[in-house]
């Protein structure tokens, strides 16, 4: 039986899911609250990991070691790096890359983690397929795409930085946890997918757009996740 770890960085990204849990049991660890229960008939653990890559990686390891999750979903909002992804649209991860990993002086590609046998962390094919079905069912009016998530400990709000993430990493959206979650899932051999709703364009307008659109974007993602877990 599947047990699905659902990670969001911010309260807004997980509160709807937590409110929908049945038979909820809460465990506190590392400053995080792990909410176990049934969501739409599926066994899940919903947790707000906090912002950034360290929080996200710690959270994955706890979900694996203590809660024995079989699958991991990372949900939340992201800045768009792809002109075809507008505010409110949904990006389903094909794979994820750390955009702030740079060991190029030693001959590695930008983003590559030294001594690992992969460059990017590939999401699980079956989870990608089911996520696509879940978007069509839960948010039929929302445009979605499958693409690359690039993550770093930075809020991207500068056109030149955005262009670098597009040109160097071929990223479709930028956020601050996904690659870390993907990296942790990869090391633990746990299938994962990242589902992100676009809250801003990761350029000079991002500081204005993000606060206006994050709520709507997070709501879209919550609806999608609720549908998705019942399909797994
Ligand atoms: N999450 C949502 N928008 C973002 C951005 N522009 N940069 C990093 N993380 C984000």
Tab-separated table of C-alpha atoms and ligand atoms in Angstrom:
chain	number	residue	atom	x	y	z
A	1	UNK	CA	0.000	0.000	0.000
A	2	UNK	CA	1.332	3.424	-0.968
A	3	UNK	CA	2.138	5.972	1.741
A	4	UNK	CA	2.672	9.387	0.220
A	5	UNK	CA	4.789	12.150	1.730
A	6	UNK	CA	3.475	15.566	0.640
A	7	UNK	CA	5.884	18.443	1.196
A	8	UNK	CA	5.156	22.162	0.854
A	9	UNK	CA	7.555	24.886	1.906
A	10	UNK	CA	4.963	27.325	3.216
A	11	UNK	CA	1.792	27.039	5.285
A	12	UNK	CA	-0.257	28.370	2.389
A	13	UNK	CA	0.916	25.451	0.271
A	14	UNK	CA	-0.212	22.742	2.733
A	15	UNK	CA	-3.015	24.225	4.822
A	16	UNK	CA	-5.850	23.150	2.498
A	17	UNK	CA	-4.501	19.593	2.429
A	18	UNK	CA	-4.105	19.475	6.217
A	19	UNK	CA	-7.688	20.680	6.656
A	20	UNK	CA	-8.917	17.821	4.466
A	21	UNK	CA	-7.088	15.059	6.403
A	22	UNK	CA	-9.098	12.354	8.169
A	23	UNK	CA	-7.845	10.564	11.294
A	24	UNK	CA	-5.049	13.070	11.677
A	25	UNK	CA	-2.041	12.308	13.893
A	26	UNK	CA	0.625	14.995	14.373
A	27	UNK	CA	4.310	14.298	15.109
A	28	UNK	CA	6.807	17.132	15.671
A	29	UNK	CA	10.419	16.831	14.642
A	30	UNK	CA	13.176	19.258	13.591
A	31	UNK	CA	10.747	22.146	13.983
A	32	UNK	CA	8.356	20.554	11.466
A	33	UNK	CA	4.868	19.122	12.050
A	34	UNK	CA	4.161	15.853	10.247
A	35	UNK	CA	0.404	15.359	9.729
A	36	UNK	CA	-0.451	11.708	9.067
A	37	UNK	CA	-3.898	10.668	7.927
A	38	UNK	CA	-6.131	9.812	4.981
A	39	UNK	CA	-6.535	12.248	2.108
A	40	UNK	CA	-9.160	11.314	-0.462
A	41	UNK	CA	-8.756	7.639	0.605
A	42	UNK	CA	-4.932	7.597	0.413
A	43	UNK	CA	-2.433	7.260	3.280
A	44	UNK	CA	-0.447	10.476	3.399
A	45	UNK	CA	1.903	12.515	5.563
A	46	UNK	CA	1.554	16.262	4.929
A	47	UNK	CA	4.342	18.541	6.128
A	48	UNK	CA	5.471	22.153	5.814
A	49	UNK	CA	9.237	21.887	5.556
A	50	UNK	CA	10.066	25.610	5.622
A	51	UNK	CA	11.811	27.529	2.894
A	52	UNK	CA	15.002	26.492	1.146
A	53	UNK	CA	17.034	23.460	0.241
A	54	UNK	CA	18.347	22.437	3.667
A	55	UNK	CA	14.872	22.326	5.215
A	56	UNK	CA	13.614	20.368	2.232
A	57	UNK	CA	16.371	17.749	2.366
A	58	UNK	CA	15.955	17.198	6.118
A	59	UNK	CA	12.247	16.748	5.602
A	60	UNK	CA	12.716	14.064	2.943
A	61	UNK	CA	15.020	12.052	5.173
A	62	UNK	CA	12.565	12.161	8.076
A	63	UNK	CA	9.695	11.090	5.800
A	64	UNK	CA	11.756	8.137	4.609
A	65	UNK	CA	13.324	7.045	7.909
A	66	UNK	CA	10.476	7.629	10.349
A	67	UNK	CA	7.309	7.545	8.253
A	68	UNK	CA	8.372	4.918	5.673
A	69	UNK	CA	6.844	6.830	2.778
A	70	UNK	CA	6.774	5.021	-0.572
A	71	UNK	CA	6.302	8.154	-2.735
A	72	UNK	CA	7.049	11.864	-2.377
A	73	UNK	CA	5.162	14.820	-3.823
A	74	UNK	CA	6.483	18.368	-3.571
A	75	UNK	CA	3.755	20.930	-4.056
A	76	UNK	CA	3.741	24.710	-4.034
A	77	UNK	CA	4.346	27.776	-6.138
A	78	UNK	CA	7.163	28.766	-8.492
A	79	UNK	CA	8.388	31.522	-10.768
A	80	UNK	CA	7.981	30.852	-14.491
A	81	UNK	CA	11.062	30.619	-16.721
A	82	UNK	CA	9.078	29.569	-19.772
A	83	UNK	CA	7.156	32.115	-21.854
A	84	UNK	CA	4.433	29.495	-22.351
A	85	UNK	CA	3.862	29.177	-18.582
A	86	UNK	CA	1.736	31.998	-17.261
A	87	UNK	CA	0.662	32.900	-13.733
A	88	UNK	CA	-1.795	30.244	-12.502
A	89	UNK	CA	-0.509	27.510	-14.849
A	90	UNK	CA	0.898	24.260	-13.463
A	91	UNK	CA	4.294	22.726	-14.060
A	92	UNK	CA	4.737	18.971	-13.529
A	93	UNK	CA	8.399	18.061	-13.120
A	94	UNK	CA	10.196	15.958	-15.704
A	95	UNK	CA	13.342	16.455	-13.656
A	96	UNK	CA	15.043	18.880	-11.256
A	97	UNK	CA	18.450	20.585	-11.100
A	98	UNK	CA	20.244	22.635	-8.401
A	99	UNK	CA	20.907	25.977	-10.150
A	100	UNK	CA	23.170	27.177	-7.324
A	101	UNK	CA	25.539	24.176	-7.420
A	102	UNK	CA	28.719	25.348	-9.158
A	103	UNK	CA	31.839	23.191	-9.243
A	104	UNK	CA	32.735	24.286	-12.785
A	105	UNK	CA	36.342	25.158	-11.778
A	106	UNK	CA	36.865	21.405	-11.267
A	107	UNK	CA	35.378	20.489	-14.635
A	108	UNK	CA	31.762	19.750	-13.663
A	109	UNK	CA	28.762	21.129	-15.585
A	110	UNK	CA	26.924	24.045	-13.927
A	111	UNK	CA	24.353	22.479	-11.593
A	112	UNK	CA	26.055	19.098	-11.426
A	113	UNK	CA	26.612	17.564	-7.998
A	114	UNK	CA	30.155	16.162	-7.990
A	115	UNK	CA	30.563	12.397	-7.754
A	116	UNK	CA	26.918	11.565	-8.428
A	117	UNK	CA	26.122	9.461	-11.460
A	118	UNK	CA	23.273	11.734	-12.622
A	119	UNK	CA	23.177	15.391	-13.690
A	120	UNK	CA	19.468	15.982	-13.086
A	121	UNK	CA	17.078	14.096	-10.821
A	122	UNK	CA	14.359	12.466	-12.916
A	123	UNK	CA	10.794	12.375	-11.624
A	124	UNK	CA	8.942	9.061	-11.680
A	125	UNK	CA	7.281	8.387	-15.061
A	126	UNK	CA	4.128	6.866	-13.569
A	127	UNK	CA	3.712	9.799	-11.165
A	128	UNK	CA	4.142	12.256	-14.064
A	129	UNK	CA	1.429	10.415	-16.012
A	130	UNK	CA	-0.983	10.341	-13.076
A	131	UNK	CA	-0.294	14.005	-12.274
A	132	UNK	CA	-1.213	14.914	-15.854
A	133	UNK	CA	-4.486	13.005	-15.482
A	134	UNK	CA	-5.130	14.645	-12.102
A	135	UNK	CA	-4.735	18.174	-13.548
A	136	UNK	CA	-7.202	17.363	-16.302
A	137	UNK	CA	-9.729	16.114	-13.724
A	138	UNK	CA	-9.213	18.555	-10.835
A	139	UNK	CA	-8.409	21.772	-12.722
A	140	UNK	CA	-9.692	21.279	-16.290
A	141	UNK	CA	-9.394	24.988	-17.088
A	142	UNK	CA	-5.784	25.249	-15.973
A	143	UNK	CA	-2.978	24.974	-18.515
A	144	UNK	CA	-0.214	22.546	-17.495
A	145	UNK	CA	3.131	21.444	-18.884
A	146	UNK	CA	5.840	18.920	-18.079
A	147	UNK	CA	9.293	20.413	-17.642
A	148	UNK	CA	12.421	21.115	-15.641
A	149	UNK	CA	12.388	22.580	-12.137
A	150	UNK	CA	15.514	24.498	-11.149
A	151	UNK	CA	16.087	25.233	-7.470
A	152	UNK	CA	18.399	27.386	-5.397
A	153	UNK	CA	18.407	29.299	-2.142
A	154	UNK	CA	17.354	32.505	-3.926
A	155	UNK	CA	14.086	34.236	-4.837
A	156	UNK	CA	14.504	35.047	-8.540
A	157	UNK	CA	13.306	38.556	-9.382
A	158	UNK	CA	15.833	39.836	-11.895
A	159	UNK	CA	15.591	39.405	-15.659
A	160	UNK	CA	19.335	38.790	-16.085
A	161	UNK	CA	19.313	35.994	-13.474
A	162	UNK	CA	16.178	34.542	-15.033
A	163	UNK	CA	17.830	34.499	-18.465
A	164	UNK	CA	20.835	32.705	-17.001
A	165	UNK	CA	18.603	29.988	-15.528
A	166	UNK	CA	16.965	29.546	-18.925
A	167	UNK	CA	20.185	29.580	-20.952
A	168	UNK	CA	22.383	27.556	-18.599
A	169	UNK	CA	19.906	25.053	-17.164
A	170	UNK	CA	16.959	25.033	-19.602
A	171	UNK	CA	14.697	25.547	-16.595
A	172	UNK	CA	10.926	25.900	-16.946
A	173	UNK	CA	10.300	27.153	-13.418
A	174	UNK	CA	12.396	28.346	-10.476
A	175	UNK	CA	11.755	27.692	-6.812
A	176	UNK	CA	13.719	26.928	-3.666
A	177	UNK	CA	13.177	23.285	-2.638
A	178	UNK	CA	12.349	20.951	-5.526
A	179	UNK	CA	15.855	19.834	-6.537
A	180	UNK	CA	16.720	19.134	-2.919
A	181	UNK	CA	13.631	16.985	-2.504
A	182	UNK	CA	14.408	15.257	-5.790
A	183	UNK	CA	18.030	14.729	-4.728
A	184	UNK	CA	16.963	13.219	-1.388
A	185	UNK	CA	14.368	11.019	-3.067
A	186	UNK	CA	16.986	9.840	-5.559
A	187	UNK	CA	19.488	8.907	-2.821
A	188	UNK	CA	16.765	6.993	-0.972
A	189	UNK	CA	15.415	5.376	-4.129
A	190	UNK	CA	11.912	6.766	-3.553
A	191	UNK	CA	9.813	7.882	-6.555
A	192	UNK	CA	8.860	11.568	-6.580
A	193	UNK	CA	7.203	14.296	-8.570
A	194	UNK	CA	7.157	18.088	-8.135
A	195	UNK	CA	3.883	19.940	-8.837
A	196	UNK	CA	4.178	23.716	-8.920
A	197	UNK	CA	1.664	26.421	-9.756
A	198	UNK	CA	3.126	29.585	-11.270
A	199	UNK	CA	2.858	32.611	-8.960
A	200	UNK	CA	5.134	35.061	-10.843
A	201	UNK	CA	7.436	35.400	-13.840
A	202	UNK	CA	10.739	35.358	-11.881
A	203	UNK	CA	11.689	38.776	-13.298
A	204	UNK	CA	11.426	42.415	-12.255
A	205	UNK	CA	7.662	42.036	-11.782
A	206	UNK	CA	8.024	39.053	-9.409
A	207	UNK	CA	8.073	41.078	-6.181
A	208	UNK	CA	4.729	42.638	-7.168
A	209	UNK	CA	3.070	39.546	-8.624
A	210	UNK	CA	4.099	36.972	-6.051
A	211	UNK	CA	2.044	38.319	-3.103
A	212	UNK	CA	-0.998	38.858	-5.357
A	213	UNK	CA	-1.022	35.425	-6.952
A	214	UNK	CA	0.542	32.991	-4.484
A	215	UNK	CA	-2.809	32.180	-2.807
A	216	UNK	CA	-4.650	31.315	-6.027
A	217	UNK	CA	-1.653	29.362	-7.315
A	218	UNK	CA	-1.363	27.380	-4.069
A	219	UNK	CA	-5.111	26.589	-4.160
A	220	UNK	CA	-4.785	25.148	-7.677
A	221	UNK	CA	-1.952	22.943	-6.524
A	222	UNK	CA	-3.846	21.700	-3.468
A	223	UNK	CA	-6.811	20.666	-5.632
A	224	UNK	CA	-4.473	18.840	-7.965
A	225	UNK	CA	-2.654	17.004	-5.144
A	226	UNK	CA	-5.917	15.882	-3.560
A	227	UNK	CA	-7.015	14.333	-6.850
A	228	UNK	CA	-3.578	12.906	-7.553
A	229	UNK	CA	-3.169	10.903	-4.311
A	230	UNK	CA	-6.379	8.981	-5.020
A	231	UNK	CA	-4.914	7.807	-8.357
A	232	UNK	CA	-1.630	6.468	-6.967
B	1	LIG	N1	8.773	30.663	-5.665
B	1	LIG	C1	7.795	31.374	-6.280
B	1	LIG	N2	8.333	32.311	-7.090
B	1	LIG	C2	9.677	32.191	-6.986
B	1	LIG	C3	10.766	32.874	-7.564
B	1	LIG	N3	10.572	33.893	-8.403
B	1	LIG	N4	12.020	32.496	-7.220
B	1	LIG	C4	12.214	31.478	-6.349
B	1	LIG	N5	11.224	30.799	-5.773
B	1	LIG	C5	9.952	31.144	-6.078
